[in-house]
Amino acid sequence: MISLNEKLDLLRSRLKHDKVKIMIIGLGSVGCYLLDYLLSCGDENMEIAVVGRNHDKMLSDVNIVKVASLIRGQNRCNVNIISDVDLNDADSIAKCLAAAKPDIIVNSSRAYAGLKYGSISWKNVRAYGIWTPLSIKYIKNIMEAYEAVNSNAIVINTSYSDAVIPWLKTAGKAYPDFGSGNINHLLPRIKLAVATQCGISDYWNIDITYAVSHFHDVVISKEGQTEGVDQLIDIRYNGKRLSVDMDKVFSECKIAMPVDAKRNMMNASSNFEIVSGILAAVRDRKKVKLHCPGVFGEIGGYPVVIDGTGDNILAHIDESVFAIDVMRAKNRQSIYLDGIEDVKDGALYYTDELIEKANKAFGARLPKKVAFDEIEKVAEFIVSEIIEKHKDK
């Protein structure tokens, strides 16, 4: 697997003479919203492939998005449907990748569809990391297929990348380049709260640099508090660092949100932001800053810069405000509260606290260590002993 910078340079070279090919794997609510956002760009130099198993459902979903965007005068690109791809089978995925040859892959698939895992875990164990074996289940197969066909596509993963991407990396496997969601769901909330406190009308120009894991996205968004953990955050406007009451800011991040599939507008927007950032750097030679979980195989969420202003594109974790070791430590402190003690040597380690909470809440004892070759077994255990027995309670 070549480096992200090499992938970006190859993409720039290819796009001098061709359209960008984007593949969306999994056309649930996240995938449908993302497809809508991409078509809304009106980009004639973009081709999109959507991948899944149910052709009739995918055709219906694609048709409504295509027609709706054309009503708005925005649809300018072809959308191809690739059906009968089994995400449990790396060979099936490999055939799809070999035929489509995507430049950017967005994995928005879910191993257990139609359920927001947090609806079970948060009220019972206040931790999302319990679901990591399910979150990695399909992306590990996708990356196995990716490696088998020697793909150089840039890969964006949607589900719990804070731990999933480092799990793949420490196992010596090919791993996604970016994770979407989680940390950057907080940034707009913070911008709106800071703008109110400081009387800033153009809140979109507030610049934030932030390093934190999924746990704090949830606890701040749901409860408006940080569980007593100081946050590694820098907030500026017009280049000047702002001094604000962060307790008040975080309290105002607790805003009313839907609990159904409409929430996935945010995750689709996270994917869209990364795709847009990549294309801005590659095609328009811009420098962009994103916030992504799991980037470069790191545990937790980080600010990342893609600098396309030079002859060679450079992507890196932004250390202009916080040193990498400081960000790593803060992320580990945050993700521990999400039930993840460590990810190393190809294994995931749950915290003792999560193991006891899960046993008490669900009557199911998680293993301390989940080795890479035990992912399927533990994922099946979580489905049968936790999800199936508690999803309707």
CSV table of C-alpha atoms in Angstrom, one decimal:
chain,number,residue,atom,x,y,z
A,1,MET,CA,0.0,0.0,0.0
A,2,ILE,CA,1.5,3.3,-1.1
A,3,SER,CA,1.4,6.5,1.1
A,4,LEU,CA,-1.5,8.9,1.0
A,5,ASN,CA,0.7,11.6,-0.5
A,6,GLU,CA,1.6,9.2,-3.4
A,7,LYS,CA,-2.0,8.5,-3.9
A,8,LEU,CA,-2.9,12.2,-4.0
A,9,ASP,CA,-0.1,12.8,-6.6
A,10,LEU,CA,-1.3,9.9,-8.7
A,11,LEU,CA,-4.8,11.3,-8.6
A,12,ARG,CA,-3.7,14.7,-9.7
A,13,SER,CA,-1.8,13.3,-12.6
A,14,ARG,CA,-4.8,11.2,-13.7
A,15,LEU,CA,-7.3,13.9,-13.4
A,16,LYS,CA,-5.5,16.1,-15.8
A,17,HIS,CA,-7.0,14.0,-18.6
A,18,ASP,CA,-10.0,12.2,-17.0
A,19,LYS,CA,-13.0,12.4,-14.7
A,20,VAL,CA,-12.7,11.5,-11.0
A,21,LYS,CA,-14.4,8.2,-10.2
A,22,ILE,CA,-16.0,8.0,-6.8
A,23,MET,CA,-17.4,4.8,-5.4
A,24,ILE,CA,-20.0,4.7,-2.5
A,25,ILE,CA,-20.1,1.3,-0.9
A,26,GLY,CA,-23.4,0.9,0.9
A,27,LEU,CA,-26.5,2.9,-0.1
A,28,GLY,CA,-28.3,3.3,3.2
A,29,SER,CA,-29.2,6.7,4.5
A,30,VAL,CA,-25.6,7.9,4.7
A,31,GLY,CA,-24.9,6.7,1.1
A,32,CYS,CA,-28.1,8.3,-0.2
A,33,TYR,CA,-27.4,11.6,1.4
A,34,LEU,CA,-23.8,11.6,0.1
A,35,LEU,CA,-25.0,10.8,-3.4
A,36,ASP,CA,-27.4,13.7,-3.2
A,37,TYR,CA,-24.6,16.1,-2.0
A,38,LEU,CA,-22.2,14.9,-4.7
A,39,LEU,CA,-24.8,15.4,-7.5
A,40,SER,CA,-25.6,18.8,-6.1
A,41,CYS,CA,-22.0,19.9,-7.1
A,42,GLY,CA,-23.0,20.0,-10.7
A,43,ASP,CA,-19.6,18.5,-11.5
A,44,GLU,CA,-19.4,17.3,-15.1
A,45,ASN,CA,-15.9,15.8,-14.4
A,46,MET,CA,-17.2,13.3,-11.8
A,47,GLU,CA,-18.5,9.7,-12.2
A,48,ILE,CA,-20.1,7.9,-9.3
A,49,ALA,CA,-20.6,4.2,-8.7
A,50,VAL,CA,-22.9,2.9,-5.9
A,51,VAL,CA,-22.3,-0.6,-4.6
A,52,GLY,CA,-24.6,-2.9,-2.8
A,53,ARG,CA,-26.6,-6.1,-3.0
A,54,ASN,CA,-30.3,-5.1,-3.6
A,55,HIS,CA,-30.4,-3.8,-7.2
A,56,ASP,CA,-34.1,-2.8,-7.1
A,57,LYS,CA,-33.8,-0.8,-3.9
A,58,MET,CA,-30.6,0.9,-5.2
A,59,LEU,CA,-32.2,1.7,-8.5
A,60,SER,CA,-35.2,3.3,-6.8
A,61,ASP,CA,-32.9,5.3,-4.4
A,62,VAL,CA,-30.6,6.5,-7.2
A,63,ASN,CA,-33.5,7.5,-9.4
A,64,ILE,CA,-35.0,9.8,-6.8
A,65,VAL,CA,-31.7,11.5,-6.1
A,66,LYS,CA,-30.9,11.9,-9.8
A,67,VAL,CA,-34.3,13.3,-10.7
A,68,ALA,CA,-34.4,15.6,-7.7
A,69,SER,CA,-31.0,17.0,-8.4
A,70,LEU,CA,-31.9,17.5,-12.1
A,71,ILE,CA,-35.0,19.4,-11.1
A,72,ARG,CA,-32.6,21.8,-9.2
A,73,GLY,CA,-30.4,22.0,-12.4
A,74,GLN,CA,-27.4,20.4,-10.6
A,75,ASN,CA,-27.1,16.8,-11.9
A,76,ARG,CA,-24.2,16.6,-14.4
A,77,CYS,CA,-22.6,13.2,-13.8
A,78,ASN,CA,-23.3,9.6,-14.5
A,79,VAL,CA,-24.3,7.2,-11.7
A,80,ASN,CA,-23.6,3.5,-12.2
A,81,ILE,CA,-25.2,0.9,-10.0
A,82,ILE,CA,-23.1,-2.2,-9.1
A,83,SER,CA,-25.3,-4.8,-7.4
A,84,ASP,CA,-24.8,-8.3,-6.1
A,85,VAL,CA,-21.6,-7.4,-4.3
A,86,ASP,CA,-21.3,-9.5,-1.1
A,87,LEU,CA,-19.5,-7.4,1.6
A,88,ASN,CA,-18.8,-10.6,3.5
A,89,ASP,CA,-16.8,-11.9,0.6
A,90,ALA,CA,-13.5,-10.2,-0.2
A,91,ASP,CA,-13.4,-11.9,-3.6
A,92,SER,CA,-16.7,-10.4,-4.6
A,93,ILE,CA,-15.5,-6.9,-3.5
A,94,ALA,CA,-12.3,-7.4,-5.4
A,95,LYS,CA,-14.1,-8.1,-8.7
A,96,CYS,CA,-16.1,-4.9,-8.2
A,97,LEU,CA,-13.0,-2.8,-7.5
A,98,ALA,CA,-11.1,-4.3,-10.4
A,99,ALA,CA,-13.9,-3.5,-12.8
A,100,ALA,CA,-14.8,0.0,-11.6
A,101,LYS,CA,-11.2,1.3,-10.8
A,102,PRO,CA,-12.4,4.0,-8.4
A,103,ASP,CA,-10.2,7.0,-7.5
A,104,ILE,CA,-12.0,7.6,-4.2
A,105,ILE,CA,-13.9,4.9,-2.2
A,106,VAL,CA,-16.3,5.9,0.6
A,107,ASN,CA,-17.4,3.0,2.8
A,108,SER,CA,-20.8,3.8,4.3
A,109,SER,CA,-21.9,0.2,4.8
A,110,ARG,CA,-23.1,-1.2,8.2
A,111,ALA,CA,-22.8,-4.8,9.4
A,112,TYR,CA,-26.1,-4.5,11.2
A,113,ALA,CA,-28.4,-2.2,9.2
A,114,GLY,CA,-31.3,-0.1,10.5
A,115,LEU,CA,-30.1,0.3,14.0
A,116,LYS,CA,-28.3,3.2,15.7
A,117,TYR,CA,-25.9,1.3,18.0
A,118,GLY,CA,-25.8,4.2,20.4
A,119,SER,CA,-29.5,3.7,21.2
A,120,ILE,CA,-28.5,0.6,23.0
A,121,SER,CA,-25.0,1.4,24.4
A,122,TRP,CA,-25.3,4.9,25.6
A,123,LYS,CA,-28.1,4.5,28.1
A,124,ASN,CA,-26.6,1.2,29.4
A,125,VAL,CA,-22.8,1.5,29.4
A,126,ARG,CA,-22.1,5.1,28.2
A,127,ALA,CA,-19.6,3.9,25.7
A,128,TYR,CA,-19.6,3.3,21.9
A,129,GLY,CA,-16.4,1.3,21.6
A,130,ILE,CA,-18.3,-1.9,22.4
A,131,TRP,CA,-19.4,-2.0,18.8
A,132,THR,CA,-15.9,-1.9,17.2
A,133,PRO,CA,-15.8,-5.5,16.0
A,134,LEU,CA,-19.0,-4.8,14.1
A,135,SER,CA,-17.7,-1.5,12.8
A,136,ILE,CA,-14.6,-3.2,11.3
A,137,LYS,CA,-16.4,-6.2,9.9
A,138,TYR,CA,-17.0,-4.9,6.4
A,139,ILE,CA,-14.1,-2.4,6.0
A,140,LYS,CA,-11.6,-5.2,6.7
A,141,ASN,CA,-13.0,-7.2,3.8
A,142,ILE,CA,-13.0,-4.1,1.6
A,143,MET,CA,-9.3,-3.4,2.4
A,144,GLU,CA,-8.4,-7.0,1.8
A,145,ALA,CA,-10.0,-6.7,-1.7
A,146,TYR,CA,-8.3,-3.4,-2.2
A,147,GLU,CA,-4.9,-4.9,-1.5
A,148,ALA,CA,-5.7,-7.9,-3.7
A,149,VAL,CA,-6.3,-5.8,-6.8
A,150,ASN,CA,-3.4,-3.3,-6.0
A,151,SER,CA,-5.8,-0.4,-5.9
A,152,ASN,CA,-4.4,3.1,-5.3
A,153,ALA,CA,-7.8,4.7,-4.5
A,154,ILE,CA,-8.1,7.0,-1.5
A,155,VAL,CA,-10.3,5.3,1.0
A,156,ILE,CA,-12.7,7.1,3.4
A,157,ASN,CA,-14.3,5.0,6.2
A,158,THR,CA,-17.5,6.0,8.0
A,159,SER,CA,-17.9,3.7,11.0
A,160,TYR,CA,-15.9,4.3,14.2
A,161,SER,CA,-12.7,5.0,12.5
A,162,ASP,CA,-11.1,6.2,15.8
A,163,ALA,CA,-10.3,2.6,16.6
A,164,VAL,CA,-11.1,0.7,13.3
A,165,ILE,CA,-8.4,2.3,11.2
A,166,PRO,CA,-5.6,1.8,13.8
A,167,TRP,CA,-6.8,-1.8,14.3
A,168,LEU,CA,-6.2,-2.5,10.6
A,169,LYS,CA,-2.9,-0.7,10.6
A,170,THR,CA,-1.5,-2.4,13.7
A,171,ALA,CA,-2.5,-5.8,12.2
A,172,GLY,CA,-0.3,-5.0,9.2
A,173,LYS,CA,-3.3,-4.7,6.8
A,174,ALA,CA,-4.1,-2.1,4.2
A,175,TYR,CA,-6.2,0.6,6.0
A,176,PRO,CA,-8.4,3.6,5.0
A,177,ASP,CA,-6.7,7.0,4.6
A,178,PHE,CA,-9.5,9.0,6.3
A,179,GLY,CA,-12.3,8.5,8.7
A,180,SER,CA,-15.4,10.6,8.6
A,181,GLY,CA,-17.8,11.8,11.2
A,182,ASN,CA,-17.4,11.9,15.0
A,183,ILE,CA,-15.0,14.8,15.7
A,184,ASN,CA,-16.2,17.1,12.9
A,185,HIS,CA,-19.8,16.7,14.0
A,186,LEU,CA,-18.8,18.8,17.0
A,187,LEU,CA,-17.1,21.7,15.1
A,188,PRO,CA,-20.3,23.3,13.7
A,189,ARG,CA,-21.9,23.2,17.1
A,190,ILE,CA,-18.9,24.9,18.7
A,191,LYS,CA,-18.7,27.5,15.9
A,192,LEU,CA,-22.4,28.4,16.5
A,193,ALA,CA,-22.0,28.6,20.3
A,194,VAL,CA,-18.8,30.7,20.0
A,195,ALA,CA,-20.4,33.0,17.5
A,196,THR,CA,-23.3,33.6,19.9
A,197,GLN,CA,-21.0,34.3,22.8
A,198,CYS,CA,-18.7,36.6,20.9
A,199,GLY,CA,-21.2,38.3,18.7
A,200,ILE,CA,-19.7,37.0,15.4
A,201,SER,CA,-22.1,37.0,12.5
A,202,ASP,CA,-19.9,35.2,9.9
A,203,TYR,CA,-19.5,32.1,12.2
A,204,TRP,CA,-18.3,30.0,9.2
A,205,ASN,CA,-15.0,31.9,9.4
A,206,ILE,CA,-14.3,30.8,12.9
A,207,ASP,CA,-11.2,28.5,12.8
A,208,ILE,CA,-11.0,25.6,15.1
A,209,THR,CA,-8.1,23.1,15.8
A,210,TYR,CA,-9.3,20.2,17.9
A,211,ALA,CA,-8.1,16.7,18.9
A,212,VAL,CA,-10.5,14.4,20.6
A,213,SER,CA,-12.1,11.0,20.1
A,214,HIS,CA,-15.7,9.8,19.5
A,215,PHE,CA,-16.7,9.7,23.2
A,216,HIS,CA,-16.6,13.5,23.5
A,217,ASP,CA,-18.5,14.0,20.3
A,218,VAL,CA,-21.3,12.1,22.0
A,219,VAL,CA,-21.1,13.3,25.6
A,220,ILE,CA,-20.8,17.0,24.5
A,221,SER,CA,-23.5,16.7,21.9
A,222,LYS,CA,-25.9,14.8,24.1
A,223,GLU,CA,-25.2,16.4,27.5
A,224,GLY,CA,-23.3,19.6,26.9
A,225,GLN,CA,-20.4,18.6,29.2
A,226,THR,CA,-17.0,16.9,29.0
A,227,GLU,CA,-17.0,14.4,31.8
A,228,GLY,CA,-14.4,16.4,33.6
A,229,VAL,CA,-11.8,16.1,30.8
A,230,ASP,CA,-10.1,19.3,29.6
A,231,GLN,CA,-10.4,19.6,25.9
A,232,LEU,CA,-7.5,20.2,23.5
A,233,ILE,CA,-9.0,22.9,21.4
A,234,ASP,CA,-7.9,26.2,19.9
A,235,ILE,CA,-10.4,28.7,18.5
A,236,ARG,CA,-9.5,31.7,16.3
A,237,TYR,CA,-11.3,34.4,14.3
A,238,ASN,CA,-9.4,36.5,11.8
A,239,GLY,CA,-6.2,34.9,13.0
A,240,LYS,CA,-6.7,36.0,16.6
A,241,ARG,CA,-7.1,33.4,19.4
A,242,LEU,CA,-10.5,33.8,21.1
A,243,SER,CA,-10.9,33.7,24.8
A,244,VAL,CA,-14.3,32.2,25.6
A,245,ASP,CA,-16.1,30.4,28.4
A,246,MET,CA,-15.7,26.9,27.2
A,247,ASP,CA,-18.0,25.4,29.8
A,248,LYS,CA,-20.7,27.6,28.4
A,249,VAL,CA,-19.7,26.8,24.8
A,250,PHE,CA,-20.0,23.1,25.4
A,251,SER,CA,-23.3,23.4,27.3
A,252,GLU,CA,-24.7,25.2,24.2
A,253,CYS,CA,-23.5,22.3,21.9
A,254,LYS,CA,-26.4,20.3,23.3
A,255,ILE,CA,-29.0,21.2,20.7
A,256,ALA,CA,-32.1,19.4,19.6
A,257,MET,CA,-31.4,16.7,16.9
A,258,PRO,CA,-33.5,13.9,15.3
A,259,VAL,CA,-32.8,10.4,16.5
A,260,ASP,CA,-33.8,8.7,13.2
A,261,ALA,CA,-32.0,8.4,9.9
A,262,LYS,CA,-32.0,12.1,9.4
A,263,ARG,CA,-29.0,12.3,11.7
A,264,ASN,CA,-27.0,10.7,9.0
A,265,MET,CA,-27.1,14.0,7.1
A,266,MET,CA,-24.1,14.8,9.3
A,267,ASN,CA,-22.1,11.7,8.6
A,268,ALA,CA,-22.8,12.1,4.8
A,269,SER,CA,-21.7,15.7,5.1
A,270,SER,CA,-18.5,14.6,6.8
A,271,ASN,CA,-17.8,12.3,3.8
A,272,PHE,CA,-18.7,15.1,1.4
A,273,GLU,CA,-16.3,17.4,3.2
A,274,ILE,CA,-13.4,15.0,2.8
A,275,VAL,CA,-14.1,14.3,-0.9
A,276,SER,CA,-14.4,18.1,-1.5
A,277,GLY,CA,-11.2,18.7,0.3
A,278,ILE,CA,-9.3,16.1,-1.7
A,279,LEU,CA,-10.6,17.5,-5.0
A,280,ALA,CA,-9.8,21.1,-3.9
A,281,ALA,CA,-6.2,20.2,-3.1
A,282,VAL,CA,-5.8,17.9,-6.2
A,283,ARG,CA,-7.6,19.8,-8.9
A,284,ASP,CA,-7.6,23.4,-7.6
A,285,ARG,CA,-4.2,23.4,-5.9
A,286,LYS,CA,-5.7,24.6,-2.6
A,287,LYS,CA,-4.7,24.0,1.0
A,288,VAL,CA,-7.5,22.6,3.2
A,289,LYS,CA,-7.8,21.6,6.8
A,290,LEU,CA,-10.1,18.8,7.9
A,291,HIS,CA,-10.8,17.0,11.2
A,292,CYS,CA,-10.9,13.2,10.9
A,293,PRO,CA,-10.9,10.2,13.1
A,294,GLY,CA,-8.3,7.5,12.5
A,295,VAL,CA,-6.3,9.5,10.0
A,296,PHE,CA,-2.9,7.9,9.3
A,297,GLY,CA,-3.9,5.0,11.5
A,298,GLU,CA,-3.9,7.1,14.7
A,299,ILE,CA,-6.2,6.4,17.6
A,300,GLY,CA,-8.8,9.1,18.0
A,301,GLY,CA,-9.5,12.3,16.0
A,302,TYR,CA,-7.0,14.8,14.6
A,303,PRO,CA,-6.8,18.0,12.6
A,304,VAL,CA,-5.3,17.2,9.2
A,305,VAL,CA,-4.0,19.4,6.4
A,306,ILE,CA,-4.0,18.6,2.7
A,307,ASP,CA,-1.7,21.1,1.0
A,308,GLY,CA,-2.1,21.0,-2.8
A,309,THR,CA,-0.4,24.3,-3.5
A,310,GLY,CA,3.0,22.8,-4.5
A,311,ASP,CA,4.0,20.4,-7.3
A,312,ASN,CA,3.6,17.5,-4.8
A,313,ILE,CA,0.6,17.3,-2.6
A,314,LEU,CA,1.4,16.9,1.1
A,315,ALA,CA,-1.1,15.6,3.7
A,316,HIS,CA,-0.2,15.6,7.3
A,317,ILE,CA,-1.6,15.9,10.8
A,318,ASP,CA,-1.6,19.6,11.7
A,319,GLU,CA,0.9,20.2,14.5
A,320,SER,CA,0.9,24.0,14.1
A,321,VAL,CA,-1.0,24.4,17.4
A,322,PHE,CA,-0.6,21.1,19.3
A,323,ALA,CA,2.3,18.6,19.3
A,324,ILE,CA,1.4,15.1,18.0
A,325,ASP,CA,2.3,13.4,21.3
A,326,VAL,CA,0.0,15.8,23.2
A,327,MET,CA,-2.8,15.0,20.8
A,328,ARG,CA,-2.2,11.3,21.0
A,329,ALA,CA,-2.3,11.4,24.8
A,330,LYS,CA,-5.6,13.4,24.8
A,331,ASN,CA,-7.2,11.0,22.4
A,332,ARG,CA,-6.2,8.0,24.4
A,333,GLN,CA,-7.7,9.7,27.5
A,334,SER,CA,-10.9,10.4,25.6
A,335,ILE,CA,-11.3,7.0,23.9
A,336,TYR,CA,-10.7,5.2,27.2
A,337,LEU,CA,-14.0,6.6,28.3
A,338,ASP,CA,-15.5,5.0,25.2
A,339,GLY,CA,-14.4,1.6,26.4
A,340,ILE,CA,-11.2,1.2,24.4
A,341,GLU,CA,-8.1,0.7,26.5
A,342,ASP,CA,-5.7,0.1,23.6
A,343,VAL,CA,-5.3,-0.9,20.0
A,344,LYS,CA,-2.0,-2.6,19.3
A,345,ASP,CA,-0.3,-5.5,17.6
A,346,GLY,CA,-3.5,-6.2,15.6
A,347,ALA,CA,-5.7,-6.5,18.7
A,348,LEU,CA,-8.4,-4.4,20.3
A,349,TYR,CA,-8.4,-4.2,24.1
A,350,TYR,CA,-11.6,-3.3,26.0
A,351,THR,CA,-11.4,-1.4,29.3
A,352,ASP,CA,-12.2,-3.4,32.5
A,353,GLU,CA,-14.9,-0.8,33.2
A,354,LEU,CA,-16.7,-1.5,29.9
A,355,ILE,CA,-16.5,-5.3,30.4
A,356,GLU,CA,-18.1,-5.0,33.8
A,357,LYS,CA,-20.7,-2.6,32.7
A,358,ALA,CA,-21.7,-4.7,29.6
A,359,ASN,CA,-21.9,-7.8,31.8
A,360,LYS,CA,-24.2,-6.0,34.3
A,361,ALA,CA,-26.3,-4.3,31.6
A,362,PHE,CA,-26.6,-7.1,29.1
A,363,GLY,CA,-25.6,-10.3,30.8
A,364,ALA,CA,-22.8,-10.7,28.2
A,365,ARG,CA,-19.1,-10.8,29.1
A,366,LEU,CA,-16.9,-9.3,26.5
A,367,PRO,CA,-13.4,-10.6,26.1
A,368,LYS,CA,-10.6,-8.4,27.3
A,369,LYS,CA,-8.7,-8.8,24.0
A,370,VAL,CA,-10.1,-9.2,20.5
A,371,ALA,CA,-7.5,-10.5,18.2
A,372,PHE,CA,-7.8,-9.8,14.5
A,373,ASP,CA,-8.7,-13.3,13.6
A,374,GLU,CA,-11.5,-13.3,16.3
A,375,ILE,CA,-13.3,-10.3,14.8
A,376,GLU,CA,-16.1,-12.3,13.2
A,377,LYS,CA,-16.6,-14.5,16.3
A,378,VAL,CA,-16.9,-11.5,18.6
A,379,ALA,CA,-19.1,-9.6,16.1
A,380,GLU,CA,-21.5,-12.5,16.0
A,381,PHE,CA,-21.5,-12.7,19.8
A,382,ILE,CA,-22.3,-9.0,20.1
A,383,VAL,CA,-25.2,-9.3,17.6
A,384,SER,CA,-26.7,-12.5,19.2
A,385,GLU,CA,-26.1,-11.6,22.9
A,386,ILE,CA,-26.5,-7.8,22.9
A,387,ILE,CA,-28.3,-6.4,19.9
A,388,GLU,CA,-30.9,-9.1,19.3
A,389,LYS,CA,-31.7,-9.4,23.0
A,390,HIS,CA,-31.8,-5.7,23.8
A,391,LYS,CA,-32.6,-3.7,20.6
A,392,ASP,CA,-36.3,-3.4,21.4
A,393,LYS,CA,-35.9,-2.6,25.1
